[in-house]
PDB file of C-alpha atoms in Angstrom:
ATOM      1  CA  MET D   1       0.000   0.000   0.000  1.00 43.00           C
ATOM      2  CA  THR D   2       1.146   3.510  -0.680  1.00 47.00           C
ATOM      3  CA  GLU D   3       1.206   6.138   1.984  1.00 47.00           C
ATOM      4  CA  PRO D   4      -2.340   7.125   2.893  1.00 50.00           C
ATOM      5  CA  GLN D   5      -3.418  10.049   0.767  1.00 48.00           C
ATOM      6  CA  SER D   6      -6.401  10.798   2.941  1.00 48.00           C
ATOM      7  CA  LEU D   7      -4.402  12.652   5.554  1.00 48.00           C
ATOM      8  CA  LYS D   8      -2.899  15.288   3.321  1.00 50.00           C
ATOM      9  CA  SER D   9      -4.288  18.708   3.933  1.00 50.00           C
ATOM     10  CA  PRO D  10      -5.550  20.611   0.901  1.00 49.00           C
ATOM     11  CA  ARG D  11      -2.775  22.720  -0.540  1.00 59.00           C
ATOM     12  CA  SER D  12      -4.877  24.605  -3.039  1.00 71.00           C
ATOM     13  CA  TRP D  13      -7.961  26.771  -2.943  1.00 81.00           C
ATOM     14  CA  GLY D  14      -9.837  24.481  -5.327  1.00 80.00           C
ATOM     15  CA  PRO D  15     -11.669  22.444  -2.673  1.00 81.00           C
ATOM     16  CA  ARG D  16     -12.426  25.593  -0.697  1.00 86.00           C
ATOM     17  CA  ILE D  17     -13.918  27.332  -3.714  1.00 87.00           C
ATOM     18  CA  LEU D  18     -16.050  24.246  -4.356  1.00 86.00           C
ATOM     19  CA  LEU D  19     -17.125  24.338  -0.719  1.00 87.00           C
ATOM     20  CA  VAL D  20     -18.155  28.006  -0.809  1.00 88.00           C
ATOM     21  CA  LEU D  21     -19.857  27.451  -4.156  1.00 87.00           C
ATOM     22  CA  SER D  22     -21.948  24.571  -2.857  1.00 85.00           C
ATOM     23  CA  ALA D  23     -22.831  26.362   0.373  1.00 86.00           C
ATOM     24  CA  ALA D  24     -23.653  29.686  -1.277  1.00 87.00           C
ATOM     25  CA  VAL D  25     -25.053  28.607  -4.656  1.00 90.00           C
ATOM     26  CA  VAL D  26     -25.861  24.913  -5.053  1.00 89.00           C
ATOM     27  CA  VAL D  27     -27.696  24.358  -1.743  1.00 90.00           C
ATOM     28  CA  PRO D  28     -29.851  27.548  -1.820  1.00 92.00           C
ATOM     29  CA  LEU D  29     -30.601  27.055  -5.518  1.00 92.00           C
ATOM     30  CA  GLY D  30     -31.542  23.418  -4.977  1.00 91.00           C
ATOM     31  CA  ALA D  31     -33.743  24.313  -2.018  1.00 93.00           C
ATOM     32  CA  THR D  32     -35.474  27.079  -4.018  1.00 93.00           C
ATOM     33  CA  LEU D  33     -36.114  24.733  -6.944  1.00 92.00           C
ATOM     34  CA  LEU D  34     -37.442  22.018  -4.636  1.00 92.00           C
ATOM     35  CA  TYR D  35     -39.664  24.496  -2.817  1.00 93.00           C
ATOM     36  CA  HIS D  36     -41.281  26.050  -5.887  1.00 93.00           C
ATOM     37  CA  PHE D  37     -41.302  23.118  -8.288  1.00 92.00           C
ATOM     38  CA  SER D  38     -42.664  20.063  -6.538  1.00 90.00           C
ATOM     39  CA  PRO D  39     -40.912  16.823  -7.503  1.00 89.00           C
ATOM     40  CA  THR D  40     -44.349  15.210  -7.705  1.00 87.00           C
ATOM     41  CA  GLU D  41     -45.367  17.558 -10.538  1.00 87.00           C
ATOM     42  CA  TYR D  42     -42.113  18.234 -12.353  1.00 84.00           C
ATOM     43  CA  ASP D  43     -39.883  15.412 -13.506  1.00 77.00           C
ATOM     44  CA  PHE D  44     -36.639  17.194 -14.321  1.00 80.00           C
ATOM     45  CA  TYR D  45     -35.202  15.961 -11.031  1.00 82.00           C
ATOM     46  CA  PRO D  46     -32.672  13.113 -11.097  1.00 79.00           C
ATOM     47  CA  ARG D  47     -34.327   9.737 -10.801  1.00 79.00           C
ATOM     48  CA  CYS D  48     -33.129   6.794  -8.813  1.00 81.00           C
ATOM     49  CA  MET D  49     -31.333   4.583 -11.298  1.00 79.00           C
ATOM     50  CA  PHE D  50     -31.727   1.505  -9.119  1.00 82.00           C
ATOM     51  CA  ARG D  51     -35.490   1.975  -9.397  1.00 85.00           C
ATOM     52  CA  LEU D  52     -35.329   2.588 -13.153  1.00 81.00           C
ATOM     53  CA  VAL D  53     -33.311  -0.582 -13.712  1.00 81.00           C
ATOM     54  CA  THR D  54     -34.957  -2.941 -11.219  1.00 87.00           C
ATOM     55  CA  GLY D  55     -38.321  -1.315 -10.499  1.00 88.00           C
ATOM     56  CA  LEU D  56     -37.559  -1.674  -6.795  1.00 90.00           C
ATOM     57  CA  HIS D  57     -37.117   1.013  -4.139  1.00 90.00           C
ATOM     58  CA  CYS D  58     -33.638   1.705  -2.808  1.00 89.00           C
ATOM     59  CA  PRO D  59     -32.979   3.100   0.711  1.00 90.00           C
ATOM     60  CA  GLY D  60     -32.708   6.606  -0.771  1.00 89.00           C
ATOM     61  CA  CYS D  61     -35.886   6.523  -2.857  1.00 91.00           C
ATOM     62  CA  GLY D  62     -38.243   9.337  -1.935  1.00 91.00           C
ATOM     63  CA  ALA D  63     -35.454  11.486  -0.488  1.00 91.00           C
ATOM     64  CA  THR D  64     -35.989  14.297  -3.034  1.00 91.00           C
ATOM     65  CA  ARG D  65     -39.718  14.459  -2.340  1.00 93.00           C
ATOM     66  CA  CYS D  66     -38.898  14.101   1.354  1.00 94.00           C
ATOM     67  CA  VAL D  67     -36.693  17.212   1.333  1.00 94.00           C
ATOM     68  CA  ALA D  68     -39.333  19.119  -0.643  1.00 94.00           C
ATOM     69  CA  ALA D  69     -41.947  18.173   1.973  1.00 94.00           C
ATOM     70  CA  LEU D  70     -39.619  19.239   4.787  1.00 94.00           C
ATOM     71  CA  LEU D  71     -39.048  22.606   3.081  1.00 94.00           C
ATOM     72  CA  HIS D  72     -42.808  23.081   3.242  1.00 94.00           C
ATOM     73  CA  GLY D  73     -42.765  22.104   6.908  1.00 94.00           C
ATOM     74  CA  ASP D  74     -44.789  18.942   6.266  1.00 94.00           C
ATOM     75  CA  LEU D  75     -43.020  16.468   8.542  1.00 94.00           C
ATOM     76  CA  GLN D  76     -45.739  13.840   8.234  1.00 94.00           C
ATOM     77  CA  GLN D  77     -45.510  13.786   4.451  1.00 94.00           C
ATOM     78  CA  ALA D  78     -41.716  13.758   4.670  1.00 94.00           C
ATOM     79  CA  PHE D  79     -41.938  10.636   6.828  1.00 93.00           C
ATOM     80  CA  ALA D  80     -44.266   9.032   4.292  1.00 94.00           C
ATOM     81  CA  TYR D  81     -41.729   9.537   1.515  1.00 94.00           C
ATOM     82  CA  ASN D  82     -38.639   8.274   3.338  1.00 94.00           C
ATOM     83  CA  PRO D  83     -38.715   7.825   7.130  1.00 94.00           C
ATOM     84  CA  LEU D  84     -35.101   6.702   7.430  1.00 93.00           C
ATOM     85  CA  PHE D  85     -33.895   9.760   5.546  1.00 93.00           C
ATOM     86  CA  VAL D  86     -35.744  12.096   7.941  1.00 95.00           C
ATOM     87  CA  VAL D  87     -34.129  10.334  10.904  1.00 94.00           C
ATOM     88  CA  MET D  88     -30.681  10.464   9.345  1.00 91.00           C
ATOM     89  CA  LEU D  89     -30.908  14.051   8.097  1.00 92.00           C
ATOM     90  CA  PRO D  90     -29.638  15.750  11.296  1.00 92.00           C
ATOM     91  CA  PHE D  91     -26.640  13.398  11.289  1.00 89.00           C
ATOM     92  CA  LEU D  92     -26.010  14.094   7.618  1.00 89.00           C
ATOM     93  CA  VAL D  93     -26.141  17.852   8.250  1.00 90.00           C
ATOM     94  CA  PHE D  94     -23.646  17.437  11.091  1.00 89.00           C
ATOM     95  CA  GLY D  95     -21.473  15.257   8.836  1.00 87.00           C
ATOM     96  CA  ALA D  96     -21.624  17.914   6.119  1.00 88.00           C
ATOM     97  CA  MET D  97     -20.411  20.458   8.674  1.00 88.00           C
ATOM     98  CA  ARG D  98     -17.496  18.182   9.570  1.00 86.00           C
ATOM     99  CA  ILE D  99     -16.628  17.857   5.876  1.00 85.00           C
ATOM    100  CA  ALA D 100     -16.860  21.634   5.469  1.00 87.00           C
ATOM    101  CA  TYR D 101     -14.538  22.119   8.453  1.00 86.00           C
ATOM    102  CA  SER D 102     -11.916  19.676   7.182  1.00 83.00           C
ATOM    103  CA  THR D 103     -12.142  21.038   3.640  1.00 83.00           C
ATOM    104  CA  TRP D 104     -11.594  24.581   4.857  1.00 84.00           C
ATOM    105  CA  THR D 105      -8.907  23.969   7.476  1.00 82.00           C
ATOM    106  CA  GLY D 106      -7.281  20.811   6.121  1.00 77.00           C
ATOM    107  CA  LYS D 107      -7.678  19.305   9.581  1.00 76.00           C
ATOM    108  CA  GLN D 108     -10.140  16.744  10.847  1.00 75.00           C
ATOM    109  CA  MET D 109     -12.644  18.024  13.365  1.00 77.00           C
ATOM    110  CA  ARG D 110     -11.979  16.688  16.840  1.00 74.00           C
ATOM    111  CA  GLY D 111     -14.796  15.233  18.813  1.00 68.00           C
ATOM    112  CA  TYR D 112     -16.973  12.265  19.464  1.00 70.00           C
ATOM    113  CA  ARG D 113     -16.752   9.376  17.058  1.00 74.00           C
ATOM    114  CA  LEU D 114     -19.563   6.861  16.709  1.00 79.00           C
ATOM    115  CA  PRO D 115     -18.637   3.399  18.024  1.00 82.00           C
ATOM    116  CA  ALA D 116     -18.106   0.733  15.390  1.00 82.00           C
ATOM    117  CA  TRP D 117     -21.176  -1.240  16.462  1.00 87.00           C
ATOM    118  CA  ALA D 118     -23.345   1.774  15.657  1.00 87.00           C
ATOM    119  CA  LEU D 119     -22.038   1.825  12.095  1.00 85.00           C
ATOM    120  CA  LYS D 120     -22.493  -1.930  11.734  1.00 86.00           C
ATOM    121  CA  THR D 121     -26.061  -1.516  12.983  1.00 90.00           C
ATOM    122  CA  LEU D 122     -26.524   1.183  10.374  1.00 88.00           C
ATOM    123  CA  VAL D 123     -25.366  -1.168   7.608  1.00 87.00           C
ATOM    124  CA  GLY D 124     -27.769  -3.865   8.851  1.00 91.00           C
ATOM    125  CA  LEU D 125     -30.581  -1.327   9.159  1.00 91.00           C
ATOM    126  CA  LEU D 126     -30.004  -0.039   5.622  1.00 89.00           C
ATOM    127  CA  ILE D 127     -30.160  -3.543   4.165  1.00 90.00           C
ATOM    128  CA  ILE D 128     -33.267  -4.511   6.161  1.00 94.00           C
ATOM    129  CA  TYR D 129     -34.880  -1.198   5.200  1.00 93.00           C
ATOM    130  CA  TRP D 130     -33.954  -1.797   1.570  1.00 91.00           C
ATOM    131  CA  ILE D 131     -35.737  -5.174   1.584  1.00 93.00           C
ATOM    132  CA  ALA D 132     -38.659  -4.155   3.809  1.00 94.00           C
ATOM    133  CA  ARG D 133     -39.775  -1.186   1.734  1.00 93.00           C
ATOM    134  CA  ASN D 134     -40.129  -3.458  -1.280  1.00 93.00           C
ATOM    135  CA  ILE D 135     -42.526  -5.836   0.461  1.00 93.00           C
ATOM    136  CA  ASP D 136     -45.965  -4.885  -0.745  1.00 88.00           C
ATOM    137  CA  VAL D 137     -47.822  -6.041   2.374  1.00 89.00           C
ATOM    138  CA  TYR D 138     -49.427  -3.810   4.998  1.00 87.00           C
ATOM    139  CA  PRO D 139     -46.960  -2.756   7.649  1.00 90.00           C
ATOM    140  CA  PHE D 140     -44.033  -2.774   5.222  1.00 88.00           C
ATOM    141  CA  ASP D 141     -45.680  -0.831   2.402  1.00 87.00           C
ATOM    142  CA  LEU D 142     -45.720   2.184   4.755  1.00 89.00           C
ATOM    143  CA  LEU D 143     -41.941   2.313   4.312  1.00 91.00           C
ATOM    144  CA  ALA D 144     -42.227   2.694   0.537  1.00 90.00           C
ATOM    145  CA  PRO D 145     -42.533   6.302  -0.701  1.00 92.00           C
ATOM    146  CA  HIS D 146     -46.206   7.239  -0.731  1.00 91.00           C
ATOM    147  CA  GLN D 147     -48.383  10.304  -0.695  1.00 90.00           C
ATOM    148  CA  ILE D 148     -50.675  10.953   2.255  1.00 86.00           C
TER     149      ILE D 148
ATOM    150  CA  MET L   1       3.835  22.722   9.948  1.00 41.00           C
ATOM    151  CA  ALA L   2       2.514  23.789  13.324  1.00 44.00           C
ATOM    152  CA  TYR L   3       2.693  21.182  16.037  1.00 44.00           C
ATOM    153  CA  GLU L   4      -0.275  21.534  18.300  1.00 46.00           C
ATOM    154  CA  ASN L   5       0.952  19.051  20.832  1.00 46.00           C
ATOM    155  CA  ARG L   6       4.367  20.185  22.017  1.00 43.00           C
ATOM    156  CA  ASP L   7       4.920  17.503  24.614  1.00 44.00           C
ATOM    157  CA  ASP L   8       5.079  14.662  22.101  1.00 42.00           C
ATOM    158  CA  GLU L   9       6.989  11.623  23.226  1.00 42.00           C
ATOM    159  CA  ASP L  10       8.365  11.298  19.728  1.00 43.00           C
ATOM    160  CA  ASP L  11      10.464  14.175  18.571  1.00 41.00           C
ATOM    161  CA  ASP L  12      10.475  12.975  14.991  1.00 42.00           C
ATOM    162  CA  ALA L  13       6.712  12.700  14.929  1.00 45.00           C
ATOM    163  CA  ASP L  14       5.533  13.156  11.369  1.00 54.00           C
ATOM    164  CA  ASP L  15       2.238  14.396  10.067  1.00 57.00           C
ATOM    165  CA  LEU L  16       0.747  10.924  10.398  1.00 59.00           C
ATOM    166  CA  ASP L  17       1.560  10.582  14.079  1.00 59.00           C
ATOM    167  CA  ILE L  18       0.063  13.946  14.899  1.00 55.00           C
ATOM    168  CA  ARG L  19      -3.206  12.949  13.308  1.00 55.00           C
ATOM    169  CA  ILE L  20      -3.202   9.595  15.038  1.00 56.00           C
ATOM    170  CA  GLN L  21      -2.715  11.285  18.410  1.00 56.00           C
ATOM    171  CA  ALA L  22      -5.516  13.670  17.645  1.00 53.00           C
ATOM    172  CA  GLY L  23      -7.713  10.609  17.069  1.00 59.00           C
ATOM    173  CA  THR L  24      -8.858  12.022  13.798  1.00 71.00           C
ATOM    174  CA  ILE L  25      -8.408   9.430  11.100  1.00 81.00           C
ATOM    175  CA  PRO L  26     -11.155  10.292   8.608  1.00 84.00           C
ATOM    176  CA  ASN L  27     -13.709   7.522   8.169  1.00 84.00           C
ATOM    177  CA  TYR L  28     -15.662   9.139   5.302  1.00 87.00           C
ATOM    178  CA  LEU L  29     -18.917   8.017   6.879  1.00 87.00           C
ATOM    179  CA  THR L  30     -20.991  10.968   5.684  1.00 87.00           C
ATOM    180  CA  GLN L  31     -19.678  10.614   2.160  1.00 88.00           C
ATOM    181  CA  ALA L  32     -20.385   6.876   2.262  1.00 89.00           C
ATOM    182  CA  ILE L  33     -23.988   7.432   3.359  1.00 88.00           C
ATOM    183  CA  LEU L  34     -24.508  10.126   0.740  1.00 87.00           C
ATOM    184  CA  VAL L  35     -23.158   7.826  -1.973  1.00 87.00           C
ATOM    185  CA  THR L  36     -25.474   5.061  -0.767  1.00 85.00           C
ATOM    186  CA  LEU L  37     -28.550   7.279  -0.727  1.00 81.00           C
ATOM    187  CA  CYS L  38     -27.939   9.543  -3.714  1.00 75.00           C
ATOM    188  CA  CYS L  39     -26.176   7.327  -6.188  1.00 71.00           C
ATOM    189  CA  CYS L  40     -28.166   4.248  -5.283  1.00 64.00           C
ATOM    190  CA  VAL L  41     -25.223   1.920  -5.696  1.00 71.00           C
ATOM    191  CA  PRO L  42     -24.155  -0.856  -3.335  1.00 81.00           C
ATOM    192  CA  PHE L  43     -20.622   0.597  -3.299  1.00 86.00           C
ATOM    193  CA  GLY L  44     -21.824   3.001  -0.631  1.00 85.00           C
ATOM    194  CA  ILE L  45     -22.564   0.049   1.648  1.00 87.00           C
ATOM    195  CA  VAL L  46     -19.021  -1.251   1.117  1.00 90.00           C
ATOM    196  CA  ALA L  47     -17.744   2.219   2.037  1.00 90.00           C
ATOM    197  CA  ILE L  48     -19.842   2.296   5.239  1.00 88.00           C
ATOM    198  CA  VAL L  49     -18.441  -1.111   6.234  1.00 90.00           C
ATOM    199  CA  HIS L  50     -14.909   0.228   5.783  1.00 90.00           C
ATOM    200  CA  ALA L  51     -15.851   3.362   7.733  1.00 89.00           C
ATOM    201  CA  ALA L  52     -16.953   1.110  10.591  1.00 88.00           C
ATOM    202  CA  GLN L  53     -13.575  -0.660  10.436  1.00 89.00           C
ATOM    203  CA  VAL L  54     -11.802   2.685  10.792  1.00 89.00           C
ATOM    204  CA  ASN L  55     -13.615   3.210  14.079  1.00 85.00           C
ATOM    205  CA  THR L  56     -13.012  -0.369  15.238  1.00 87.00           C
ATOM    206  CA  HIS L  57      -9.274  -0.265  14.571  1.00 88.00           C
ATOM    207  CA  GLN L  58      -8.873   3.207  15.978  1.00 85.00           C
ATOM    208  CA  ALA L  59     -10.667   2.240  19.188  1.00 83.00           C
ATOM    209  CA  ARG L  60      -8.254  -0.685  19.597  1.00 84.00           C
ATOM    210  CA  GLY L  61      -5.259   1.501  18.890  1.00 83.00           C
ATOM    211  CA  GLU L  62      -4.426  -0.261  15.603  1.00 86.00           C
ATOM    212  CA  TYR L  63      -3.675   2.903  13.705  1.00 86.00           C
ATOM    213  CA  GLU L  64      -2.023   1.360  10.658  1.00 88.00           C
ATOM    214  CA  LYS L  65      -5.110  -0.786  10.044  1.00 89.00           C
ATOM    215  CA  ALA L  66      -7.352   2.200  10.713  1.00 90.00           C
ATOM    216  CA  LEU L  67      -5.474   4.229   8.108  1.00 91.00           C
ATOM    217  CA  LYS L  68      -5.794   1.424   5.578  1.00 92.00           C
ATOM    218  CA  ALA L  69      -9.522   1.132   6.262  1.00 92.00           C
ATOM    219  CA  SER L  70      -9.776   4.910   5.904  1.00 92.00           C
ATOM    220  CA  ASP L  71      -8.196   4.742   2.465  1.00 92.00           C
ATOM    221  CA  GLU L  72     -10.469   1.840   1.499  1.00 92.00           C
ATOM    222  CA  ALA L  73     -13.533   3.817   2.603  1.00 93.00           C
ATOM    223  CA  LYS L  74     -12.353   6.796   0.559  1.00 92.00           C
ATOM    224  CA  LYS L  75     -11.713   4.579  -2.469  1.00 92.00           C
ATOM    225  CA  TRP L  76     -15.194   3.031  -2.393  1.00 92.00           C
ATOM    226  CA  CYS L  77     -16.819   6.439  -1.950  1.00 92.00           C
ATOM    227  CA  TRP L  78     -15.064   7.603  -5.111  1.00 92.00           C
ATOM    228  CA  ILE L  79     -15.962   4.436  -7.025  1.00 91.00           C
ATOM    229  CA  GLY L  80     -19.616   4.862  -6.086  1.00 90.00           C
ATOM    230  CA  PHE L  81     -19.551   8.573  -6.857  1.00 89.00           C
ATOM    231  CA  LEU L  82     -17.738   8.289 -10.183  1.00 90.00           C
ATOM    232  CA  LEU L  83     -19.986   5.458 -11.373  1.00 88.00           C
ATOM    233  CA  GLY L  84     -23.167   6.913  -9.910  1.00 85.00           C
ATOM    234  CA  ILE L  85     -22.952  10.479 -11.168  1.00 84.00           C
ATOM    235  CA  PRO L  86     -22.364   9.689 -14.899  1.00 85.00           C
ATOM    236  CA  ALA L  87     -25.063   7.004 -14.749  1.00 82.00           C
ATOM    237  CA  ASN L  88     -27.457   9.541 -13.250  1.00 80.00           C
ATOM    238  CA  ILE L  89     -26.579  12.085 -15.939  1.00 83.00           C
ATOM    239  CA  VAL L  90     -27.108   9.514 -18.699  1.00 83.00           C
ATOM    240  CA  ILE L  91     -30.501   8.595 -17.251  1.00 78.00           C
ATOM    241  CA  PHE L  92     -31.361  12.300 -16.950  1.00 78.00           C
ATOM    242  CA  LEU L  93     -30.464  12.897 -20.621  1.00 82.00           C
ATOM    243  CA  LEU L  94     -32.422   9.822 -21.752  1.00 79.00           C
ATOM    244  CA  GLN L  95     -35.359  11.135 -19.743  1.00 76.00           C
ATOM    245  CA  ILE L  96     -35.238  14.508 -21.530  1.00 77.00           C
ATOM    246  CA  MET L  97     -34.822  12.942 -24.978  1.00 79.00           C
ATOM    247  CA  GLY L  98     -37.652  10.563 -24.250  1.00 74.00           C
ATOM    248  CA  GLU L  99     -39.899  13.485 -23.443  1.00 64.00           C
ATOM    249  CA  LEU L 100     -38.901  15.419 -26.531  1.00 56.00           C
ATOM    250  CA  GLY L 101     -39.327  12.456 -28.875  1.00 49.00           C
TER     251      GLY L 101
END
């Protein structure tokens, strides 16, 4: 194995510019689009390719509609589209902040690290969720993206 | 290079050692989850498994293994991302052409 590349701090401004660009342009623009053009009415949004190929739901299916629902403050509808995504969103936001910090400073953020069993549970949960939301029988079909 | 921790036992501590002492080997967990959810490819799952190994090894003090797992996690994130994004763009273009035609 070569020396780990992952620990090098960014030497250039490239990653930082990308970071500022996504925080100042991509995220607000995406949120505005999602807010004003509902993914249920407009289909210019990226589709899930797993669903296009297999016809099955993946763990991320419904996430776009979920975010749109959240932007409108409709938590119940957001849950109906992708419950796991709603639960994971605060963690993802925190993770995005960690990435932003390390991109800007070139250092990893200090702090609490999830124990390994939590991540293994997450992998198990994702796979079970993946299977469960494709079972078209009562309690499980609630996990598939649906409109209330 | 600024050394944050002046009372290092090792005087010839390199960049790697400093990061190990800080307990901050990146595990790319967020990236792995985003690849899993947004690119819809199983590679994200592989990346999450490697991310978990980073935490396992680091908790046991096996820093070399943790660093290797970190690089593996990064690699699988990139594989998922680089395969997922073009595939999504192709599908997007097909979608548009299908609507026009």
